[in-house]
Amino acid sequence: MFNKILSPMLLKEVDKPFKDDNYIFELKYDGIRTLFYVSPKTFKLITRNGNDLADIYPELKSVQNIVGKHKVIFDGEIVAFKNGKPSFSELQHRNHLKNTSKIKLMINEIPVYFVVFDIIYLDKDLTNLTLMERKKILNDFKDTDIFIKTKMYDDGLKLFNHIKKIGLEGIVAKQKDSKYILGKRVENWVKIKNFKKEYFYVYGFTKLKDKFALYLGEYKNKKLIPVGKVSVMPDNDVLRVVQKQKKVKNIFIDITEDINFVEPINKILVHYMERTLNNTLRQPFIRRN
């Protein structure tokens, strides 16, 4: 198992937080989900897509110091912080670097951490143990400056209300007796995201395979700035309105897509996680009634 490229257990998404004595609750970190293979001779950071990020985040190699002579696979997230909060946008500055000199420079400018919430291998397969049994084994490994174990909470409602106040990404809920099922999205591990929501102007639309895309913008200094697009169903009310509008010319120099441009006079409420480095909405969607 230690010599194979594995896929992590995945979470289903639910809309509302809850409290259940059969579950533990943890913060959801906005980072890169990673299976961390580590031993005295091994250092691999395997993503959900099977890519190894060890060369991009070489500072995490120091975790070898805490595992001794053991062979271990941890499950967690590579996380960067900005203003004390996890920031995927900050992590993007490092995630696509390939130049060794630039990577070494960015170690100090944008430090990363491995936030660990599970262990699936310790010299043998641990996936048939329950979550709480695995957590007990994980607790034997001490936190360091860059290796941080997640804290468990027993009330998902209180935890979600807290993260909403401070603006974190969301929470996860995991059944205490759940076994680890590699590569599967399961019912007893769920995530509840803290989506932001704002109204944006619609300046265009286009037909997708079985949906439509609405192109979104916001005004800054009386100038319309694009923030991305969101997919909608054909029966969306705003889509029906803009489809009837008179088409206008493209006012953007750097947009060359085949879009039906309209005058940006209609707004739509969009939920999204955060904005990327170029001000594009991450994971935007329209909540249906």
Tab-separated table of C-alpha atoms in Angstrom, residues 36 57-63 77 79 111-116 143-148:
chain	number	residue	atom	x	y	z
A	36	PHE	CA	1.534	12.702	2.509
A	57	TYR	CA	6.885	22.391	-1.217
A	58	PRO	CA	10.309	21.026	-0.166
A	59	GLU	CA	10.070	22.526	3.349
A	60	LEU	CA	7.469	19.890	4.263
A	61	LYS	CA	10.239	17.283	4.054
A	62	SER	CA	11.021	18.157	7.677
A	63	VAL	CA	8.030	16.007	8.678
A	77	GLU	CA	-4.237	19.778	3.264
A	79	VAL	CA	-2.381	25.391	3.392
A	111	PRO	CA	5.233	29.652	3.971
A	112	VAL	CA	2.947	26.631	3.804
A	113	TYR	CA	1.746	24.182	6.423
A	114	PHE	CA	0.468	20.634	6.345
A	115	VAL	CA	-2.816	20.512	8.244
A	116	VAL	CA	-3.387	16.812	8.979
A	143	ASP	CA	2.644	19.100	16.094
A	144	THR	CA	5.550	21.131	14.702
A	145	ASP	CA	5.871	24.573	13.140
A	146	ILE	CA	4.537	23.226	9.833
A	147	PHE	CA	2.755	19.959	10.770
A	148	ILE	CA	-0.526	20.775	12.517
